[in-house]
Amino acid sequence: MDLRKRSLIVAAASILSLAAWMFGRAEQAPNAPNPARKLVLVIHGGEGDLPEKVSPEVEKQHKAVLEQALRRGYARLKEGKKGASLDAVEAAIRVLEDSPLFNAGKGAVFTHEGRNELDASIMEGKDKKAGAVAGVSIVKNPISAARAVMERSPHVLLVGRGAELFAIKHKLDIVHPDYFWTQERWDELQEALKKEAKPSPPASKERGGADAVEPRKRHFGTVGAVALDGEGNLAAGTSTGGMTNKWSGRVGDSPIIGAGTYADNEACAVSCTGWGEYFIRFAVAHDICARVKYARRSVKDAADTVVNGELQRAGAEGGAIVLGPNGDFHVVYNRLAGQMSRGFITSEDALPHVAILDKPLPKND
Ligand code: GLY
């Protein structure tokens, strides 16, 4: 080979390796460390939970609970004990569960039979330990029961009576099933039952096959939280009453690890809200993390691709909060959902930032 040819080959190889290096950096850049953001807590109060417009008073009430959840969770992050990200997720979700305003805990929606069957899960990103409960009717804070399953049982998911007996044995707060009765949720069920009695168009029956009630009226709200602590550990949790007028025994995505909740320190922490049947079928929380981990996408890109892409094309309303190990986070809900209650707090200013409906978050969203 003459000298000219060899020089050309060497030059071409150098250009190719430079391009490969730059391409790799460009893909990695979105997940680069962010030293200013050591502690992060992001929460959601569910998608589609509110009417399109609410009074200033209702807006104030919702925001006050979201802010309280952020403050309560952030205090646990600041304490910095071992497992602080789990503490923060649990503390924030307990505040949302104790409020009648959100579809979880006290504000849970009713089943077709007029009962409340609650689901929740929690996961940590270091060792990928997880716990969940489904179909519980006497556990005041299902998220704490989920954490107890993770830490005090050899299992990941306990359901129904077994989960309740476990909660009693471990001295969690137990309430009479009537504790979960609220007028607003009861009225929602009555409205759904009336609609169900009317013949429905075949198209709505084909979409997911859950029942004949118009999807927007079924109430798919959940609450959830994702957190990053000072040790660099991620955690995620989700809690819900499920969907209004669900069949007894129906389990949604919220207590399913990989569907409604997922955490992996090498990728992200995710909590989802939306039409659970689709979130289970599309393994949404894990899918988002897999895109971050294996395709090296940013948390924003991965979440948008799943929630605004595949899910929306399938006809599923929904949203997610996603947090990476570098402190980058993203909040997304699709056009079919139209709105989501949400908020965050970070060590950058240690102040809660919240928004409801489709109003923008003050910053960083
Ligand atoms: N995403 C809540 C549920 O479908 O149960």
GROMACS .gro file of C-alpha atoms and ligand atoms in nm:
model
  370
    1MET     CA    1   0.000   0.000   0.000
    2ASP     CA    2   0.146   0.338  -0.095
    3LEU     CA    3   0.197   0.613   0.160
    4ARG     CA    4  -0.094   0.828   0.028
    5LYS     CA    5  -0.345   0.542   0.056
    6ARG     CA    6  -0.227   0.454   0.407
    7SER     CA    7  -0.255   0.820   0.521
    8LEU     CA    8  -0.612   0.833   0.386
    9ILE     CA    9  -0.708   0.515   0.576
   10VAL     CA   10  -0.554   0.647   0.900
   11ALA     CA   11  -0.736   0.982   0.860
   12ALA     CA   12  -1.070   0.808   0.792
   13ALA     CA   13  -1.025   0.582   1.097
   14SER     CA   14  -0.948   0.886   1.315
   15ILE     CA   15  -1.260   1.068   1.196
   16LEU     CA   16  -1.472   0.758   1.262
   17SER     CA   17  -1.339   0.708   1.615
   18LEU     CA   18  -1.383   1.081   1.693
   19ALA     CA   19  -1.745   1.059   1.569
   20ALA     CA   20  -1.806   0.748   1.782
   21TRP     CA   21  -1.659   0.921   2.087
   22MET     CA   22  -1.874   1.232   2.029
   23PHE     CA   23  -2.185   1.022   1.967
   24GLY     CA   24  -2.128   0.834   2.291
   25ARG     CA   25  -2.089   1.158   2.485
   26ALA     CA   26  -2.398   1.308   2.328
   27GLU     CA   27  -2.601   1.008   2.444
   28GLN     CA   28  -2.453   1.014   2.791
   29ALA     CA   29  -2.468   1.391   2.840
   30PRO     CA   30  -2.834   1.406   2.950
   31ASN     CA   31  -2.757   1.179   3.245
   32ALA     CA   32  -2.440   1.360   3.354
   33PRO     CA   33  -2.398   1.423   3.732
   34ASN     CA   34  -2.565   1.729   3.877
   35PRO     CA   35  -2.373   1.809   4.201
   36ALA     CA   36  -2.619   2.084   4.306
   37ARG     CA   37  -2.904   1.834   4.326
   38LYS     CA   38  -2.808   1.578   4.589
   39LEU     CA   39  -3.151   1.529   4.748
   40VAL     CA   40  -3.461   1.505   4.531
   41LEU     CA   41  -3.824   1.412   4.594
   42VAL     CA   42  -4.086   1.419   4.318
   43ILE     CA   43  -4.452   1.332   4.378
   44HIS     CA   44  -4.775   1.296   4.185
   45GLY     CA   45  -5.135   1.301   4.299
   46GLY     CA   46  -5.262   1.115   3.996
   47GLU     CA   47  -5.379   1.204   3.647
   48GLY     CA   48  -5.734   1.292   3.547
   49ASP     CA   49  -5.844   1.325   3.910
   50LEU     CA   50  -5.987   1.674   3.884
   51PRO     CA   51  -6.251   1.835   3.661
   52GLU     CA   52  -6.111   2.059   3.388
   53LYS     CA   53  -6.163   2.371   3.603
   54VAL     CA   54  -6.160   2.398   3.981
   55SER     CA   55  -6.232   2.685   4.220
   56PRO     CA   56  -5.937   2.871   4.375
   57GLU     CA   57  -6.036   2.710   4.708
   58VAL     CA   58  -6.010   2.354   4.568
   59GLU     CA   59  -5.680   2.441   4.401
   60LYS     CA   60  -5.549   2.575   4.732
   61GLN     CA   61  -5.654   2.259   4.918
   62HIS     CA   62  -5.487   2.028   4.665
   63LYS     CA   63  -5.167   2.231   4.658
   64ALA     CA   64  -5.153   2.245   5.039
   65VAL     CA   65  -5.161   1.864   5.064
   66LEU     CA   66  -4.901   1.825   4.787
   67GLU     CA   67  -4.673   2.074   4.965
   68GLN     CA   68  -4.719   1.898   5.298
   69ALA     CA   69  -4.629   1.564   5.135
   70LEU     CA   70  -4.312   1.718   4.989
   71ARG     CA   71  -4.210   1.877   5.319
   72ARG     CA   72  -4.275   1.556   5.515
   73GLY     CA   73  -4.076   1.348   5.266
   74TYR     CA   74  -3.793   1.597   5.233
   75ALA     CA   75  -3.747   1.604   5.612
   76ARG     CA   76  -3.670   1.231   5.591
   77LEU     CA   77  -3.418   1.290   5.311
   78LYS     CA   78  -3.246   1.557   5.520
   79GLU     CA   79  -3.225   1.329   5.823
   80GLY     CA   80  -3.013   1.113   5.598
   81LYS     CA   81  -3.064   0.784   5.780
   82LYS     CA   82  -2.992   0.455   5.604
   83GLY     CA   83  -3.278   0.399   5.359
   84ALA     CA   84  -3.364   0.771   5.349
   85SER     CA   85  -3.505   0.756   4.996
   86LEU     CA   86  -3.749   0.483   5.107
   87ASP     CA   87  -3.837   0.686   5.418
   88ALA     CA   88  -3.908   0.991   5.201
   89VAL     CA   89  -4.125   0.799   4.954
   90GLU     CA   90  -4.325   0.634   5.233
   91ALA     CA   91  -4.367   0.959   5.432
   92ALA     CA   92  -4.482   1.160   5.129
   93ILE     CA   93  -4.728   0.893   5.015
   94ARG     CA   94  -4.876   0.856   5.365
   95VAL     CA   95  -4.972   1.226   5.358
   96LEU     CA   96  -5.148   1.178   5.023
   97GLU     CA   97  -5.316   0.858   5.147
   98ASP     CA   98  -5.449   1.039   5.454
   99SER     CA   99  -5.617   1.307   5.243
  100PRO     CA  100  -5.965   1.246   5.093
  101LEU     CA  101  -5.863   1.453   4.789
  102PHE     CA  102  -5.656   1.184   4.614
  103ASN     CA  103  -5.748   0.836   4.494
  104ALA     CA  104  -5.548   0.643   4.752
  105GLY     CA  105  -5.600   0.561   5.120
  106LYS     CA  106  -5.882   0.776   5.261
  107GLY     CA  107  -5.985   0.905   4.916
  108ALA     CA  108  -5.996   0.563   4.746
  109VAL     CA  109  -6.261   0.501   4.481
  110PHE     CA  110  -6.527   0.227   4.510
  111THR     CA  111  -6.554  -0.111   4.344
  112HIS     CA  112  -6.870  -0.214   4.157
  113GLU     CA  113  -6.996  -0.372   4.481
  114GLY     CA  114  -6.938  -0.051   4.681
  115ARG     CA  115  -6.622  -0.159   4.863
  116ASN     CA  116  -6.274  -0.005   4.870
  117GLU     CA  117  -5.989  -0.236   4.764
  118LEU     CA  118  -5.653  -0.064   4.788
  119ASP     CA  119  -5.322  -0.141   4.617
  120ALA     CA  120  -4.966  -0.013   4.679
  121SER     CA  121  -4.602  -0.094   4.612
  122ILE     CA  122  -4.256   0.032   4.700
  123MET     CA  123  -3.908  -0.046   4.562
  124GLU     CA  124  -3.549   0.055   4.631
  125GLY     CA  125  -3.290   0.089   4.358
  126LYS     CA  126  -2.972  -0.042   4.527
  127ASP     CA  127  -3.056  -0.410   4.576
  128LYS     CA  128  -3.388  -0.392   4.390
  129LYS     CA  129  -3.587  -0.505   4.691
  130ALA     CA  130  -3.960  -0.451   4.658
  131GLY     CA  131  -4.285  -0.502   4.845
  132ALA     CA  132  -4.653  -0.468   4.755
  133VAL     CA  133  -5.008  -0.528   4.874
  134ALA     CA  134  -5.326  -0.555   4.670
  135GLY     CA  135  -5.698  -0.563   4.745
  136VAL     CA  136  -5.674  -0.451   5.109
  137SER     CA  137  -5.979  -0.292   5.278
  138ILE     CA  138  -5.873  -0.231   5.640
  139VAL     CA  139  -5.514  -0.107   5.610
  140LYS     CA  140  -5.504   0.271   5.666
  141ASN     CA  141  -5.174   0.325   5.482
  142PRO     CA  142  -5.117   0.058   5.217
  143ILE     CA  143  -4.775   0.207   5.131
  144SER     CA  144  -4.650   0.118   5.482
  145ALA     CA  145  -4.788  -0.234   5.441
  146ALA     CA  146  -4.600  -0.259   5.110
  147ARG     CA  147  -4.279  -0.154   5.284
  148ALA     CA  148  -4.340  -0.406   5.562
  149VAL     CA  149  -4.382  -0.682   5.301
  150MET     CA  150  -4.047  -0.576   5.151
  151GLU     CA  151  -3.861  -0.563   5.483
  152ARG     CA  152  -4.035  -0.821   5.701
  153SER     CA  153  -4.147  -1.100   5.467
  154PRO     CA  154  -3.975  -1.329   5.218
  155HIS     CA  155  -4.230  -1.221   4.953
  156VAL     CA  156  -4.287  -0.929   4.717
  157LEU     CA  157  -4.668  -0.917   4.685
  158LEU     CA  158  -4.939  -1.013   4.936
  159VAL     CA  159  -5.307  -0.983   4.846
  160GLY     CA  160  -5.647  -0.961   5.017
  161ARG     CA  161  -5.696  -1.127   5.355
  162GLY     CA  162  -5.338  -1.256   5.370
  163ALA     CA  163  -5.206  -0.902   5.329
  164GLU     CA  164  -5.447  -0.775   5.595
  165LEU     CA  165  -5.348  -1.045   5.846
  166PHE     CA  166  -4.983  -0.960   5.778
  167ALA     CA  167  -5.058  -0.590   5.846
  168ILE     CA  168  -5.237  -0.678   6.172
  169LYS     CA  169  -4.950  -0.904   6.280
  170HIS     CA  170  -4.698  -0.627   6.218
  171LYS     CA  171  -4.906  -0.371   6.410
  172LEU     CA  172  -4.974  -0.136   6.120
  173ASP     CA  173  -5.267   0.108   6.151
  174ILE     CA  174  -5.589  -0.088   6.097
  175VAL     CA  175  -5.924   0.082   6.033
  176HIS     CA  176  -6.286  -0.024   5.983
  177PRO     CA  177  -6.368  -0.046   5.610
  178ASP     CA  178  -6.608   0.250   5.658
  179TYR     CA  179  -6.305   0.473   5.716
  180PHE     CA  180  -6.261   0.482   5.336
  181TRP     CA  181  -6.622   0.593   5.265
  182THR     CA  182  -6.647   0.947   5.120
  183GLN     CA  183  -6.952   1.109   4.964
  184GLU     CA  184  -6.765   1.226   4.654
  185ARG     CA  185  -6.633   0.880   4.563
  186TRP     CA  186  -6.971   0.723   4.640
  187ASP     CA  187  -7.141   0.967   4.402
  188GLU     CA  188  -6.882   0.884   4.135
  189LEU     CA  189  -6.970   0.516   4.168
  190GLN     CA  190  -7.343   0.587   4.143
  191GLU     CA  191  -7.284   0.788   3.826
  192ALA     CA  192  -7.072   0.508   3.679
  193LEU     CA  193  -7.337   0.247   3.764
  194LYS     CA  194  -7.608   0.456   3.597
  195LYS     CA  195  -7.394   0.487   3.281
  196GLU     CA  196  -7.319   0.118   3.287
  197ALA     CA  197  -7.689   0.036   3.288
  198LYS     CA  198  -7.721   0.213   2.951
  199PRO     CA  199  -7.608   0.023   2.636
  200SER     CA  200  -7.259   0.138   2.535
  201PRO     CA  201  -7.106   0.178   2.186
  202PRO     CA  202  -6.908  -0.133   2.080
  203ALA     CA  203  -6.587   0.070   2.029
  204SER     CA  204  -6.554   0.150   2.400
  205LYS     CA  205  -6.595  -0.218   2.490
  206GLU     CA  206  -6.308  -0.307   2.257
  207ARG     CA  207  -6.065  -0.063   2.426
  208GLY     CA  208  -5.910  -0.274   2.698
  209GLY     CA  209  -6.228  -0.465   2.779
  210ALA     CA  210  -6.248  -0.349   3.142
  211ASP     CA  211  -6.614  -0.251   3.135
  212ALA     CA  212  -6.860  -0.042   2.941
  213VAL     CA  213  -6.811   0.285   3.133
  214GLU     CA  214  -6.656   0.578   2.952
  215PRO     CA  215  -6.282   0.568   3.038
  216ARG     CA  216  -6.251   0.933   3.153
  217LYS     CA  217  -6.517   0.872   3.417
  218ARG     CA  218  -6.354   0.563   3.559
  219HIS     CA  219  -6.107   0.751   3.774
  220PHE     CA  220  -5.763   0.597   3.730
  221GLY     CA  221  -5.588   0.829   3.977
  222THR     CA  222  -5.305   0.715   4.200
  223VAL     CA  223  -5.050   0.884   4.418
  224GLY     CA  224  -4.678   0.824   4.394
  225ALA     CA  225  -4.330   0.941   4.485
  226VAL     CA  226  -3.971   0.895   4.370
  227ALA     CA  227  -3.670   1.002   4.577
  228LEU     CA  228  -3.291   1.026   4.566
  229ASP     CA  229  -3.101   1.036   4.896
  230GLY     CA  230  -2.754   1.152   4.998
  231GLU     CA  231  -2.614   0.800   4.953
  232GLY     CA  232  -2.719   0.810   4.585
  233ASN     CA  233  -2.997   0.557   4.640
  234LEU     CA  234  -3.323   0.579   4.449
  235ALA     CA  235  -3.665   0.464   4.566
  236ALA     CA  236  -4.015   0.466   4.417
  237GLY     CA  237  -4.364   0.403   4.551
  238THR     CA  238  -4.724   0.412   4.429
  239SER     CA  239  -5.061   0.378   4.604
  240THR     CA  240  -5.420   0.375   4.475
  241GLY     CA  241  -5.783   0.283   4.520
  242GLY     CA  242  -5.775   0.162   4.158
  243MET     CA  243  -6.054   0.258   3.919
  244THR     CA  244  -6.413   0.355   4.000
  245ASN     CA  245  -6.654   0.065   3.943
  246LYS     CA  246  -6.374  -0.191   3.907
  247TRP     CA  247  -6.469  -0.553   3.954
  248SER     CA  248  -6.403  -0.698   4.296
  249GLY     CA  249  -6.057  -0.858   4.290
  250ARG     CA  250  -5.933  -0.642   4.002
  251VAL     CA  251  -5.567  -0.546   4.053
  252GLY     CA  252  -5.418  -0.252   3.865
  253ASP     CA  253  -5.060  -0.158   3.786
  254SER     CA  254  -4.983   0.025   4.112
  255PRO     CA  255  -4.882  -0.285   4.314
  256ILE     CA  256  -4.714  -0.454   4.015
  257ILE     CA  257  -4.337  -0.407   4.018
  258GLY     CA  258  -4.228  -0.307   3.668
  259ALA     CA  259  -4.573  -0.180   3.572
  260GLY     CA  260  -4.667   0.100   3.815
  261THR     CA  261  -4.343   0.120   4.015
  262TYR     CA  262  -3.975   0.052   3.952
  263ALA     CA  263  -3.637   0.160   4.092
  264ASP     CA  264  -3.284   0.081   3.976
  265ASN     CA  265  -2.985   0.289   4.088
  266GLU     CA  266  -2.826   0.230   3.747
  267ALA     CA  267  -3.125   0.373   3.562
  268CYS     CA  268  -3.409   0.556   3.736
  269ALA     CA  269  -3.701   0.546   3.978
  270VAL     CA  270  -4.053   0.555   3.832
  271SER     CA  271  -4.406   0.589   3.968
  272CYS     CA  272  -4.696   0.576   3.723
  273THR     CA  273  -5.059   0.684   3.712
  274GLY     CA  274  -5.320   0.595   3.453
  275TRP     CA  275  -5.518   0.311   3.302
  276GLY     CA  276  -5.364   0.020   3.490
  277GLU     CA  277  -5.448  -0.258   3.247
  278TYR     CA  278  -5.232  -0.089   2.983
  279PHE     CA  279  -4.952  -0.008   3.227
  280ILE     CA  280  -4.934  -0.378   3.317
  281ARG     CA  281  -4.942  -0.495   2.955
  282PHE     CA  282  -4.673  -0.246   2.849
  283ALA     CA  283  -4.462  -0.293   3.168
  284VAL     CA  284  -4.436   0.084   3.165
  285ALA     CA  285  -4.217   0.158   3.470
  286HIS     CA  286  -3.960  -0.105   3.372
  287ASP     CA  287  -3.974  -0.007   3.006
  288ILE     CA  288  -3.881   0.353   3.095
  289CYS     CA  289  -3.590   0.234   3.314
  290ALA     CA  290  -3.472  -0.012   3.047
  291ARG     CA  291  -3.453   0.267   2.790
  292VAL     CA  292  -3.240   0.474   3.033
  293LYS     CA  293  -3.017   0.180   3.128
  294TYR     CA  294  -2.961  -0.002   2.800
  295ALA     CA  295  -3.034   0.261   2.532
  296ARG     CA  296  -2.871   0.535   2.745
  297ARG     CA  297  -3.164   0.772   2.697
  298SER     CA  298  -3.228   1.066   2.929
  299VAL     CA  299  -3.510   1.019   3.182
  300LYS     CA  300  -3.710   1.278   2.990
  301ASP     CA  301  -3.664   1.114   2.654
  302ALA     CA  302  -3.739   0.765   2.787
  303ALA     CA  303  -4.054   0.872   2.973
  304ASP     CA  304  -4.187   1.084   2.687
  305THR     CA  305  -4.130   0.805   2.435
  306VAL     CA  306  -4.334   0.556   2.640
  307VAL     CA  307  -4.611   0.776   2.782
  308ASN     CA  308  -4.671   1.001   2.480
  309GLY     CA  309  -4.586   0.731   2.226
  310GLU     CA  310  -4.676   0.368   2.264
  311LEU     CA  311  -4.928   0.417   2.547
  312GLN     CA  312  -5.111   0.704   2.385
  313ARG     CA  313  -5.129   0.524   2.050
  314ALA     CA  314  -5.288   0.230   2.230
  315GLY     CA  315  -5.555   0.464   2.374
  316ALA     CA  316  -5.432   0.467   2.734
  317GLU     CA  317  -5.441   0.781   2.942
  318GLY     CA  318  -5.157   0.811   3.188
  319GLY     CA  319  -4.851   0.977   3.329
  320ALA     CA  320  -4.532   0.910   3.521
  321ILE     CA  321  -4.271   1.074   3.739
  322VAL     CA  322  -3.915   0.964   3.666
  323LEU     CA  323  -3.592   1.042   3.858
  324GLY     CA  324  -3.238   0.953   3.760
  325PRO     CA  325  -2.940   0.882   3.990
  326ASN     CA  326  -2.788   1.220   3.894
  327GLY     CA  327  -3.092   1.410   4.022
  328ASP     CA  328  -3.246   1.478   3.682
  329PHE     CA  329  -3.619   1.420   3.686
  330HIS     CA  330  -3.912   1.442   3.453
  331VAL     CA  331  -4.289   1.464   3.498
  332VAL     CA  332  -4.504   1.357   3.203
  333TYR     CA  333  -4.872   1.295   3.133
  334ASN     CA  334  -5.019   1.234   2.792
  335ARG     CA  335  -5.290   1.414   2.595
  336LEU     CA  336  -5.551   1.154   2.690
  337ALA     CA  337  -5.487   1.224   3.060
  338GLY     CA  338  -5.485   1.601   3.007
  339GLN     CA  339  -5.376   1.684   3.362
  340MET     CA  340  -5.185   1.560   3.664
  341SER     CA  341  -5.129   1.688   4.018
  342ARG     CA  342  -4.755   1.698   4.080
  343GLY     CA  343  -4.465   1.856   4.264
  344PHE     CA  344  -4.099   1.838   4.359
  345ILE     CA  345  -3.846   1.953   4.614
  346THR     CA  346  -3.467   1.940   4.580
  347SER     CA  347  -3.160   2.043   4.778
  348GLU     CA  348  -3.113   2.331   4.532
  349ASP     CA  349  -3.363   2.547   4.725
  350ALA     CA  350  -3.537   2.303   4.965
  351LEU     CA  351  -3.876   2.456   4.872
  352PRO     CA  352  -4.183   2.262   4.758
  353HIS     CA  353  -4.295   2.340   4.400
  354VAL     CA  354  -4.640   2.210   4.305
  355ALA     CA  355  -4.896   2.234   4.026
  356ILE     CA  356  -5.238   2.087   3.951
  357LEU     CA  357  -5.439   2.042   3.630
  358ASP     CA  358  -5.236   2.132   3.321
  359LYS     CA  359  -5.074   2.436   3.483
  360PRO     CA  360  -4.694   2.441   3.451
  361LEU     CA  361  -4.469   2.362   3.744
  362PRO     CA  362  -4.286   2.681   3.849
  363LYS     CA  363  -3.945   2.556   3.731
  364ASN     CA  364  -3.737   2.254   3.636
  365ASP     CA  365  -4.027   2.067   3.473
  366GLY     N1  366  -5.327   0.314   3.781
  366GLY     C1  367  -5.419   0.275   3.880
  366GLY     C2  368  -5.501   0.163   3.841
  366GLY     O1  369  -5.529   0.144   3.724
  366GLY     O2  370  -5.542   0.090   3.929
   0.00000   0.00000   0.00000
